[in-house]
Coordinates of C-alpha atoms in Angstrom, one line a residue:
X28 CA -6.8 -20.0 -23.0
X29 CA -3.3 -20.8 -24.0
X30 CA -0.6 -20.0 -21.6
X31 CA 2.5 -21.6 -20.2
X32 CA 1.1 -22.5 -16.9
X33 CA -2.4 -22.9 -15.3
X34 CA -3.5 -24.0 -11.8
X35 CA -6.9 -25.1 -10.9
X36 CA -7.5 -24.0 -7.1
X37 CA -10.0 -26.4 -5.2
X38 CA -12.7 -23.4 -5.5
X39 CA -12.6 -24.1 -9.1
X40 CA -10.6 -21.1 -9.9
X41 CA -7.7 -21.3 -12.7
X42 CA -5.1 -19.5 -12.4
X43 CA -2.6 -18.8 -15.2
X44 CA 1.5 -17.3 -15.1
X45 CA 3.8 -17.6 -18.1
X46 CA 4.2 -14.8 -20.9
X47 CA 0.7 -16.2 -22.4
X48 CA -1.2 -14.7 -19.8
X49 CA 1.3 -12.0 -19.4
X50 CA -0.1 -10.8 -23.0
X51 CA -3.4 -11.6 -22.9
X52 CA -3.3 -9.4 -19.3
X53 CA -1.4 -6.6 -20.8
X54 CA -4.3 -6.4 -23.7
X55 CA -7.0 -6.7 -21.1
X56 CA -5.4 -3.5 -19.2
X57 CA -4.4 -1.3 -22.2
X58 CA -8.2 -1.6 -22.9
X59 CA -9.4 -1.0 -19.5
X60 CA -6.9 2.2 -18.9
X61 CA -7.4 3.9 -22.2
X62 CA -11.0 3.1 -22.4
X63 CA -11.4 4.3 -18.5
X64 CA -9.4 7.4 -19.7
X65 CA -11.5 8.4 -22.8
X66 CA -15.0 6.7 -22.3
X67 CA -14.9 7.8 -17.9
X68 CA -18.3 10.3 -17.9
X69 CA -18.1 12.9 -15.1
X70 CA -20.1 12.9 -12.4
X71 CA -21.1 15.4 -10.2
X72 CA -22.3 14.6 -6.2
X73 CA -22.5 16.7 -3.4
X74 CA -19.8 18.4 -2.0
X75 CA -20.5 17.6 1.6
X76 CA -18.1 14.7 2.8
X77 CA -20.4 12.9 4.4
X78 CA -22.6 12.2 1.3
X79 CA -19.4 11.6 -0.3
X80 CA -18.3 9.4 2.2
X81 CA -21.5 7.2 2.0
X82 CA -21.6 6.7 -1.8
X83 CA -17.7 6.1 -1.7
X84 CA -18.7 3.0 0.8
X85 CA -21.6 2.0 -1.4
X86 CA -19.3 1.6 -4.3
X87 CA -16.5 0.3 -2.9
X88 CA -18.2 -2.5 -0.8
X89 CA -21.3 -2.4 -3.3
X90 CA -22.9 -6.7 -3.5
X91 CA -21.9 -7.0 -7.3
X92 CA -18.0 -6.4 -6.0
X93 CA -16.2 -9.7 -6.3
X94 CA -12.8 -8.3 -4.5
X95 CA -11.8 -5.3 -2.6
X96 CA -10.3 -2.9 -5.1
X97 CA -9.2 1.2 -5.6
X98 CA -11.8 1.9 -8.5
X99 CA -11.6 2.6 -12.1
X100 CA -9.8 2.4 -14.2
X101 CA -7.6 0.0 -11.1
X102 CA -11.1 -2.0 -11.2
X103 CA -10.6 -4.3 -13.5
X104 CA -7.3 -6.2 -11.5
X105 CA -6.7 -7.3 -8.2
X106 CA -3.3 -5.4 -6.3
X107 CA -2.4 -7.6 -3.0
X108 CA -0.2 -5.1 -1.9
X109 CA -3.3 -2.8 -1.4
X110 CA -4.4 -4.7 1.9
X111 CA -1.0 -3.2 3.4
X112 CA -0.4 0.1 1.8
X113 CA -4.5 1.2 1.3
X114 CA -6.7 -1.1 3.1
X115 CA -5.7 -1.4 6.7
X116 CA -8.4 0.5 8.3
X117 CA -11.6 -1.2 6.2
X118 CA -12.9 -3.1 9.9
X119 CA -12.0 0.5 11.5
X120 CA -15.5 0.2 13.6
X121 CA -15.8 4.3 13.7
X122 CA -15.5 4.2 10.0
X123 CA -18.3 2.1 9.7
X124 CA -21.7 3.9 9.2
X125 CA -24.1 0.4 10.1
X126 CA -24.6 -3.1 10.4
X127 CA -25.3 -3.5 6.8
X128 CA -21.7 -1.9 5.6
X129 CA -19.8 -3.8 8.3
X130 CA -21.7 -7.0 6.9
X131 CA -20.9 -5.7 3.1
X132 CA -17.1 -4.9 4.4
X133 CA -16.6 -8.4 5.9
X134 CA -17.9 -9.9 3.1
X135 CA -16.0 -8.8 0.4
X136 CA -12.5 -8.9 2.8
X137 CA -13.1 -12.7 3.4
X138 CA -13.9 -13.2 -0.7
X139 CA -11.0 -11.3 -1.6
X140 CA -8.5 -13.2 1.2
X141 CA -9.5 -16.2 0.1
X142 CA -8.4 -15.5 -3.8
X143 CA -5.7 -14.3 -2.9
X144 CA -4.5 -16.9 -0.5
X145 CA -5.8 -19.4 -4.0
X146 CA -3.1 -17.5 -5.7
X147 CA -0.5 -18.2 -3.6
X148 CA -0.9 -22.2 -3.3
X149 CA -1.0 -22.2 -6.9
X150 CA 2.2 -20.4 -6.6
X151 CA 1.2 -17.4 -8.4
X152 CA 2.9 -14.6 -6.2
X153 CA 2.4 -11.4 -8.5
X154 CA 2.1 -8.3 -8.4
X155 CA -1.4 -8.1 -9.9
X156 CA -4.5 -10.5 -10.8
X157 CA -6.2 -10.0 -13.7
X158 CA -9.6 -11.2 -14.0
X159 CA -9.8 -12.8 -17.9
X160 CA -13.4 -14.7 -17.6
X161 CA -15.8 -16.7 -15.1
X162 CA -13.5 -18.5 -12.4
X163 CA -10.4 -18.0 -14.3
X164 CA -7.1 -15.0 -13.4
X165 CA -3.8 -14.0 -15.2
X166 CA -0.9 -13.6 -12.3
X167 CA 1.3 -10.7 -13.9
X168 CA 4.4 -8.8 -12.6
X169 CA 3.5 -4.7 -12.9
X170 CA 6.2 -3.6 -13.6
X171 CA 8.5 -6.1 -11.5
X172 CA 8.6 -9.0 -9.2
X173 CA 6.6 -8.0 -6.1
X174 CA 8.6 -6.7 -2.7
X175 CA 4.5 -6.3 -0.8
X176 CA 2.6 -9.1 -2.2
X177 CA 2.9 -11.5 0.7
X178 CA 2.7 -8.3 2.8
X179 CA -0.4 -7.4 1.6
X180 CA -2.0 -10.9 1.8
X181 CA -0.8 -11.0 6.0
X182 CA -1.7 -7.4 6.1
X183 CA -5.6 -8.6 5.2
X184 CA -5.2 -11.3 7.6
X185 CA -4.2 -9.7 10.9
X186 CA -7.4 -7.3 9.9
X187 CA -9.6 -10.3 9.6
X188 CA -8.5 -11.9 12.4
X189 CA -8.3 -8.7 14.9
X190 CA -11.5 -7.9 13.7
X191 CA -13.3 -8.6 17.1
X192 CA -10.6 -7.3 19.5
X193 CA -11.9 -3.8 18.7
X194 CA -14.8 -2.0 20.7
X195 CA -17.9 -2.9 18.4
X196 CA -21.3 -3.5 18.4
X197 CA -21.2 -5.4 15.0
X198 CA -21.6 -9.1 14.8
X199 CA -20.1 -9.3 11.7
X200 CA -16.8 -8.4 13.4
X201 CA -16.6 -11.4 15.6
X202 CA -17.8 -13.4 12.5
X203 CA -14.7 -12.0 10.2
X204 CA -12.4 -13.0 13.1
X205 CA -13.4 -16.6 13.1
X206 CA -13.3 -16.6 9.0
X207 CA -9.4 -15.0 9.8
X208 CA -8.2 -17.8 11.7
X209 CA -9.9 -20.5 9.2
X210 CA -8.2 -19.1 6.4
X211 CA -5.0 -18.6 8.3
X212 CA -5.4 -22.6 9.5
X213 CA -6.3 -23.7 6.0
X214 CA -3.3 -21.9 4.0
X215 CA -1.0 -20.9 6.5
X216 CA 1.4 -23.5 4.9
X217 CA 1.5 -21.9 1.6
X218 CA 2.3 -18.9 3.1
X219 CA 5.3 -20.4 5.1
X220 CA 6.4 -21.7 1.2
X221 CA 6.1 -18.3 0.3
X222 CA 7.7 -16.7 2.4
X223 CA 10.7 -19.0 2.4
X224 CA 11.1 -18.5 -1.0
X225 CA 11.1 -14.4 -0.7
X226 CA 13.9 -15.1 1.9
X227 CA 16.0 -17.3 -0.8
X228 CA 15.8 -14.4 -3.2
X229 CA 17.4 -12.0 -1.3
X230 CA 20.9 -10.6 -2.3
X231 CA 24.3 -9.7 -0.5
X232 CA 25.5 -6.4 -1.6
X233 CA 28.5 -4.7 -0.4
X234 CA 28.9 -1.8 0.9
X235 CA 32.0 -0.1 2.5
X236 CA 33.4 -3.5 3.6
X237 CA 30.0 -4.7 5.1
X238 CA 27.6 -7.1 3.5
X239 CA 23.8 -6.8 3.7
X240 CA 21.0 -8.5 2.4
X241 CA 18.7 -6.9 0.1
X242 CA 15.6 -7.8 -2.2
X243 CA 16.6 -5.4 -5.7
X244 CA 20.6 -5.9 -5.6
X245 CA 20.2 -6.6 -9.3
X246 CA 16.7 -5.7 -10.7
X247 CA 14.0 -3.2 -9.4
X248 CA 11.3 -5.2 -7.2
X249 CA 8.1 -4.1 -7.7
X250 CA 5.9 -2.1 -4.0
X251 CA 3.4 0.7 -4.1
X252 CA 5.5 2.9 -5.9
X253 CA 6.2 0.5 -8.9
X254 CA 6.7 2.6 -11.6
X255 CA 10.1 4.0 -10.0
X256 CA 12.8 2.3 -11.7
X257 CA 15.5 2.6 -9.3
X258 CA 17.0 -0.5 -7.5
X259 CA 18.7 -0.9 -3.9
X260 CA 15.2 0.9 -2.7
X261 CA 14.4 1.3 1.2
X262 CA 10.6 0.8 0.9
X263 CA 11.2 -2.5 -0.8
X264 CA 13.5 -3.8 1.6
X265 CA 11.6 -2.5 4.2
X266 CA 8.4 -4.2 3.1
X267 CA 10.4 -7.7 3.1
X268 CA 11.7 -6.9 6.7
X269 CA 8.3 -6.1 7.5
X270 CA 6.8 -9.4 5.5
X271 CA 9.0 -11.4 7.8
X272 CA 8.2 -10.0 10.6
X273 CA 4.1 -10.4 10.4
X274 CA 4.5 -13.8 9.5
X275 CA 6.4 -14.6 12.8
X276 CA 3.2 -12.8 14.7
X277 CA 0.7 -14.3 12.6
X278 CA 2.5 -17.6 13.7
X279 CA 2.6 -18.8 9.9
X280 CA 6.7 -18.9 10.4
X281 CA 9.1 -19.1 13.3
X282 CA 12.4 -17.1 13.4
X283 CA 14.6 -19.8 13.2
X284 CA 13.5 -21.1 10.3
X285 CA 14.3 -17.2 8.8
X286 CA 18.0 -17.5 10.3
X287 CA 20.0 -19.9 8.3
X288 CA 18.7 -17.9 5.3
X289 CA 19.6 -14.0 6.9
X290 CA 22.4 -15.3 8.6
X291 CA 21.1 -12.6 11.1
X292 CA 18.5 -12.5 13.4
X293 CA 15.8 -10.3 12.1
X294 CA 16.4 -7.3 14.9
X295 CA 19.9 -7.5 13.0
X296 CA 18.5 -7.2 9.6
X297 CA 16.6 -4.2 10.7
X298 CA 19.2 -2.4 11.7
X299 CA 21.2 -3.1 8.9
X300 CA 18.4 -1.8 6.9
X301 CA 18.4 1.4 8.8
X302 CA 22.6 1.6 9.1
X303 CA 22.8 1.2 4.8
X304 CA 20.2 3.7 4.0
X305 CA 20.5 5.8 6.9
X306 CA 24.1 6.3 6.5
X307 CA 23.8 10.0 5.6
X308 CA 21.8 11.0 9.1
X309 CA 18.4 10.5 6.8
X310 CA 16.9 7.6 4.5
X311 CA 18.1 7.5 1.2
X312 CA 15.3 6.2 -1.1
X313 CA 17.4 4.8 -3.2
X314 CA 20.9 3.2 -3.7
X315 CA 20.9 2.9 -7.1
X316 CA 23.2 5.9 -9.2
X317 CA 25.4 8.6 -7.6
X318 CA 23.8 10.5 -4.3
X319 CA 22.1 13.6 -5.2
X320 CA 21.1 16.9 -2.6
X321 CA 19.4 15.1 0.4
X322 CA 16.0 17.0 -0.7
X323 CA 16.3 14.8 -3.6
X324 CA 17.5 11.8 -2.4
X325 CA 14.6 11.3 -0.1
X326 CA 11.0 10.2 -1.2
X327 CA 7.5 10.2 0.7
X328 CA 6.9 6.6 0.4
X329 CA 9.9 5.9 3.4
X330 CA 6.7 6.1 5.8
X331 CA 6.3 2.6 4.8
X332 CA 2.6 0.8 6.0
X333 CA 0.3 1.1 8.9
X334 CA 1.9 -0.5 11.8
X335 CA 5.1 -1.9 9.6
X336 CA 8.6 -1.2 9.6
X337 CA 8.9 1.3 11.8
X338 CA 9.2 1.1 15.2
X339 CA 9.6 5.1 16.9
X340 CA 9.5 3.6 20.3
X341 CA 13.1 4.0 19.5
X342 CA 14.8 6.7 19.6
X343 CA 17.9 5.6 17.2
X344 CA 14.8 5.4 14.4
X345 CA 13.5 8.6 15.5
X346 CA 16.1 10.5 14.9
X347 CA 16.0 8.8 11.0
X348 CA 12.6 9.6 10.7
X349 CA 12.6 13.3 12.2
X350 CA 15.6 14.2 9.9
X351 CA 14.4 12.3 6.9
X352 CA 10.4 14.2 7.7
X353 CA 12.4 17.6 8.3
X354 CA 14.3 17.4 4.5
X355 CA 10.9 16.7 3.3
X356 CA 9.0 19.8 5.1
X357 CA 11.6 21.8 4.8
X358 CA 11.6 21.6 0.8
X359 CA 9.8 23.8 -0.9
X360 CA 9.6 21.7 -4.3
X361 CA 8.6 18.7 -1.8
X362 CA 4.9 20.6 -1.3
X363 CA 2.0 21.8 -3.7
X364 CA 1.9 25.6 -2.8
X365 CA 0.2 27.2 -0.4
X366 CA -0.7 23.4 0.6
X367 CA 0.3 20.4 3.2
X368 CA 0.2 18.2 -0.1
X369 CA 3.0 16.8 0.0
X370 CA 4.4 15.3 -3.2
X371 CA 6.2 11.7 -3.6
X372 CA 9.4 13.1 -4.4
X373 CA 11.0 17.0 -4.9
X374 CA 12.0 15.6 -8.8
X375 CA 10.7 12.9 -11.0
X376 CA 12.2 9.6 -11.0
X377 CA 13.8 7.2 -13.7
X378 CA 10.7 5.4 -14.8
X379 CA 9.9 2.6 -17.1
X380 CA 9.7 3.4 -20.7
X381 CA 5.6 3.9 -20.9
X382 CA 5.6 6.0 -18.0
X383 CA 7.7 8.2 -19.3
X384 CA 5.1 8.4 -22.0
X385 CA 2.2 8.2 -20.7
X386 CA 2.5 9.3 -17.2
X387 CA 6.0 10.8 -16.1
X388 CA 5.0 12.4 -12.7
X389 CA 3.1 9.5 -11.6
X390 CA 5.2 8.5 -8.4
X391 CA 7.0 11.4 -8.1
X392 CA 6.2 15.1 -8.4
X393 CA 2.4 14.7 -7.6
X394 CA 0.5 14.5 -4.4
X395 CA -0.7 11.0 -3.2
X396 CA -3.4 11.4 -0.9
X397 CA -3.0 8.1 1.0
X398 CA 0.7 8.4 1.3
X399 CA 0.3 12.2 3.1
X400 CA -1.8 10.2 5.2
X401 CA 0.7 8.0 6.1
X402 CA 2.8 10.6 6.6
X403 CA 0.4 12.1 9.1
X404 CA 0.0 8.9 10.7
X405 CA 4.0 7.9 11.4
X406 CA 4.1 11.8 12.7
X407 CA 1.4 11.1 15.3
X408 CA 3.6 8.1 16.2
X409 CA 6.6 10.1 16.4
X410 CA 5.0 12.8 18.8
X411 CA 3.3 10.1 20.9
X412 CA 6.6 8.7 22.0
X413 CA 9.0 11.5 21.8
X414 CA 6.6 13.0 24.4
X415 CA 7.0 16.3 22.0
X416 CA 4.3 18.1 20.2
X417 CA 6.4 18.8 16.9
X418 CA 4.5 17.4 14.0
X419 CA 0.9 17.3 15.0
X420 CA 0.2 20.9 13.1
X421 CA 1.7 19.2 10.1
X422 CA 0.0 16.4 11.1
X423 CA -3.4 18.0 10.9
X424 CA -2.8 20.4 8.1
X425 CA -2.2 17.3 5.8
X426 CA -5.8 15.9 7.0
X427 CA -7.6 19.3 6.6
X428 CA -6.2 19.8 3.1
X429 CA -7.2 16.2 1.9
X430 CA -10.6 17.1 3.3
X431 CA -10.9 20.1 1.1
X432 CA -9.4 18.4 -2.1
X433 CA -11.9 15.4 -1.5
X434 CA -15.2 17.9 -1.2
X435 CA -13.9 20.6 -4.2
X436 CA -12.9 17.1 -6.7
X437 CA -16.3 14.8 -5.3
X438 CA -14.1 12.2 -4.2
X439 CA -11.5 10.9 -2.4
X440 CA -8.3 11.1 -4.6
X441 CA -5.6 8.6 -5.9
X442 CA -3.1 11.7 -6.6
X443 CA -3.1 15.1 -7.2
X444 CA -0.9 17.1 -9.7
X445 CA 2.0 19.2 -8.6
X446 CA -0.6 21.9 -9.3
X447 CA -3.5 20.6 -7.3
X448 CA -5.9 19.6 -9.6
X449 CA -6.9 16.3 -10.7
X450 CA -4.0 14.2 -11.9
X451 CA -4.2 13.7 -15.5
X452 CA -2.9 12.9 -19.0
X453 CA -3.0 11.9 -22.1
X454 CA -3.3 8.1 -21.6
X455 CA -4.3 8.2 -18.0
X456 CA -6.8 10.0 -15.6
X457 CA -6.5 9.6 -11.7
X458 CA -9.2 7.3 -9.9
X459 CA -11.8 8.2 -7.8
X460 CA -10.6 5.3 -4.8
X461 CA -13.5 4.3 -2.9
X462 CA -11.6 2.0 -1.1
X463 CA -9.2 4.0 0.7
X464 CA -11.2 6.7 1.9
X465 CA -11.7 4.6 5.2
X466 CA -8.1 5.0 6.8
X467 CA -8.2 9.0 6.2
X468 CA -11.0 9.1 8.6
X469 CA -9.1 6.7 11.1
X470 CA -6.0 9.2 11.1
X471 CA -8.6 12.4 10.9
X472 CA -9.7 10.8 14.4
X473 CA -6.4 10.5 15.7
X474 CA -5.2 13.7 14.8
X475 CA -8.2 15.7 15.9
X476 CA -9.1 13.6 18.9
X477 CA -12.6 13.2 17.2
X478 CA -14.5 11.7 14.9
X479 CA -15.0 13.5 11.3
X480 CA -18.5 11.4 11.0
X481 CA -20.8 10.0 12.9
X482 CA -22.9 7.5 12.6
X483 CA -26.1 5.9 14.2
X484 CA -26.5 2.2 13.4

């Protein structure tokens, strides 16, 4: 396979990075999309969520998977980021339904881990893996250079390695702990390379006489919501604060080594984060053009990850988040109607050339499933240590209405169109995703105060 650059991994893996394999990748994925979008047969299962639970976790942690991913038509490439943003509740114990899943679960965590953490010794810190034959991967950039890559590869690691500090009767969780610190021990120096490197990249930008540090001064940066292409983002910056800071817990890199490359200490960063794009009394989404209405200024995906950048112990970021949360509710255009689907943003966004063709309201006026449940899950937060019961309704209406969209579609959604239905076009048709069914039932459990299934091992 000719391409500008290939790494052999000591597994025997290539890996390959250089506009070769960025075009043989991009032909592997037209295929896969268009074919997923016109060759995809319907299927039809019960409507009752457990069933639909049970064959989501068959598929998604089925023995023939060789890494952890959303389903078609994402199936065919490997997203890193999706360990942060979709995956953080896979070793949830009370999403678990026996021994055998929490075995199948462990399993294909550790296999995909390990890839990934092959990728980033051979220096291939993309966006997305492509699979192009036995033992052999294209590392591309969709549709930018990653912000949540390395955010995504700790985000799997703390998992692994918290695995057994969780009340659970599974052996296999113990098991995945131990294989957490291994892999931590036997790359953790790659990831310290890594790291360092995202930290060289950043930018100063200037704003009102101050000087901050940001990831996307000049270009957009690539996280979950990659098709956007607006620059000076929060969520990317965010997800590079928060990249720092789990590789200081994870122990794979100490803050003075961060320093002489911030110039701040990383509490400092943060709240220069949170003083630049929280200027206006709310987060901005984006820096990047003239300020709009605050309705539109904002976007969904501020939430952030599971346990990541924010911290609403405080009450300085409380007071962001409540009047950021309140913009959003209080927006009519922000919600499907007669719903608590809340879409990604009240207007579409500047997007890359082929989304504009082929799938304009993909990250922005349609409903993202796992997002709401973020959403649902940073409001819980919020009431917990406010002491105030102000967004658990919300909280729970979100939940209730995923429920019912994931038992009237027979599956658990990637998005939802503005109108409710399943998200469509031309060129593109929603996934089914397995995969991230998972941490809705860890929020449903939080929300409620009980379990949305049971299970007997």
């Amino acid at each position: 396979m000719n391409s500008d650059i290939s790494f052999p991994s000591d597994s025997g893996n290539r890996f390959y990075h250089g506009v070769a394999a960025t075009w043989v990748a991009n032909a592997i994925q037209a295929v896969n999309f268009l074919g997923d979008r016109f060759l995809r047969k319907p299927y039809h299962l019960s409507s009752a969520i457990d069933d639909l639970y049970r064959s989501s976790m068959d598929k998604a942690f089925s023995l023939t998977e060789s890494f952890l991913v959303t389903g078609a038509p994402h199936a065919s490439a490997y997203y890193p980021r999706d360990f942060a943003w979709f995956y953080p509740d896979v070793l949830d114990p009370e999403t678990i339904m026996d021994s055998q899943d929490a075995i199948r679960r462990v399993r294909l965590l550790e296999k995909s881990v390990r890839l990934m953490l092959e990728a980033v010794r051979a220096n291939v810190v993309t966006t997305t893996i492509v699979p192009a034959g036995r033992a052999r991967y294209l590392g591309v950039n969709y549709f930018s250079r990653p912000s949540d890559t390395l955010l995504g590869i700790l985000a799997s690691l703390q998992q692994m390695i918290g695995a057994d500090q969780r009340a659970s009767s599974y052996l296999a969780m113990s098991q995945c702990a131990h294989a957490g610190r291994l892999l931590l021990a036997e790359y953790g120096v790659d990831l310290k390379r890594a790291i360092l490197q995202l930290a060289s990249e950043l930018q100063p930008f200037d704003d009102d006489g101050a000087r901050y540090l940001l990831c996307d001064v000049t270009a957009p940066r690539s996280a979950a919501t990659d098709t956007r292409a607006e620059r000076r983002r929060f969520v990317t910056n965010a997800c590079v604060y928060t990249t720092f800071v789990w590789g200081v817990q994870l122990g794979v890199i100490d803050r003075y080594e961060l320093k002489p490359l911030l110039g701040r200490e990383l509490s400092q960063y943060k709240q220069d984060l949170l003083r630049l794009f929280g200027k206006g009394g709310y987060v901005r989404h984006s820096l990047d053009g003239p300020p709009g209405s605050p309705a539109s200024s904002v976007a969904l995906d501020f939430v952030n990850v599971h346990h990541g950048f924010w911290d609403l112990s405080e009450a300085s970021e409380r007071a962001l988040f409540a009047a950021t949360t309140d913009l959003i509710i209080a927006e009519p255009r922000f919600r499907i109607p007669g719903t608590f689907h809340f879409l990604v943003s009240a207007d579409n966004p500047r997007n890359k050339v082929i989304h504009k063709i082929a799938a304009p309201a993909y990250q922005g006026r349609s409903s993202w499933p796992t997002f709401n449940v973020e959403f649902a899950d940073r409001m819980l937060d919020y009431d917990e240590f406010s002491g105030r019961d102000i967004y658990r309704s919300y909280a729970q209406g979100i939940l209730k209405d995923i429920r019912t969209a994931t038992e009237v579609h027979g599956g658990y959604q990637e998005l939802l169109s503005e109108e409710g239905l399943k998200y469509r076009t031309w060129a593109y048709k929603g996934a089914v995703a397995h995969s991230w069914f998972p941490r809705f039932l860890s929020v449903w459990r939080r929300a409620y105060g009980t379990p949305l299934l049971h299970w007997n091992d």
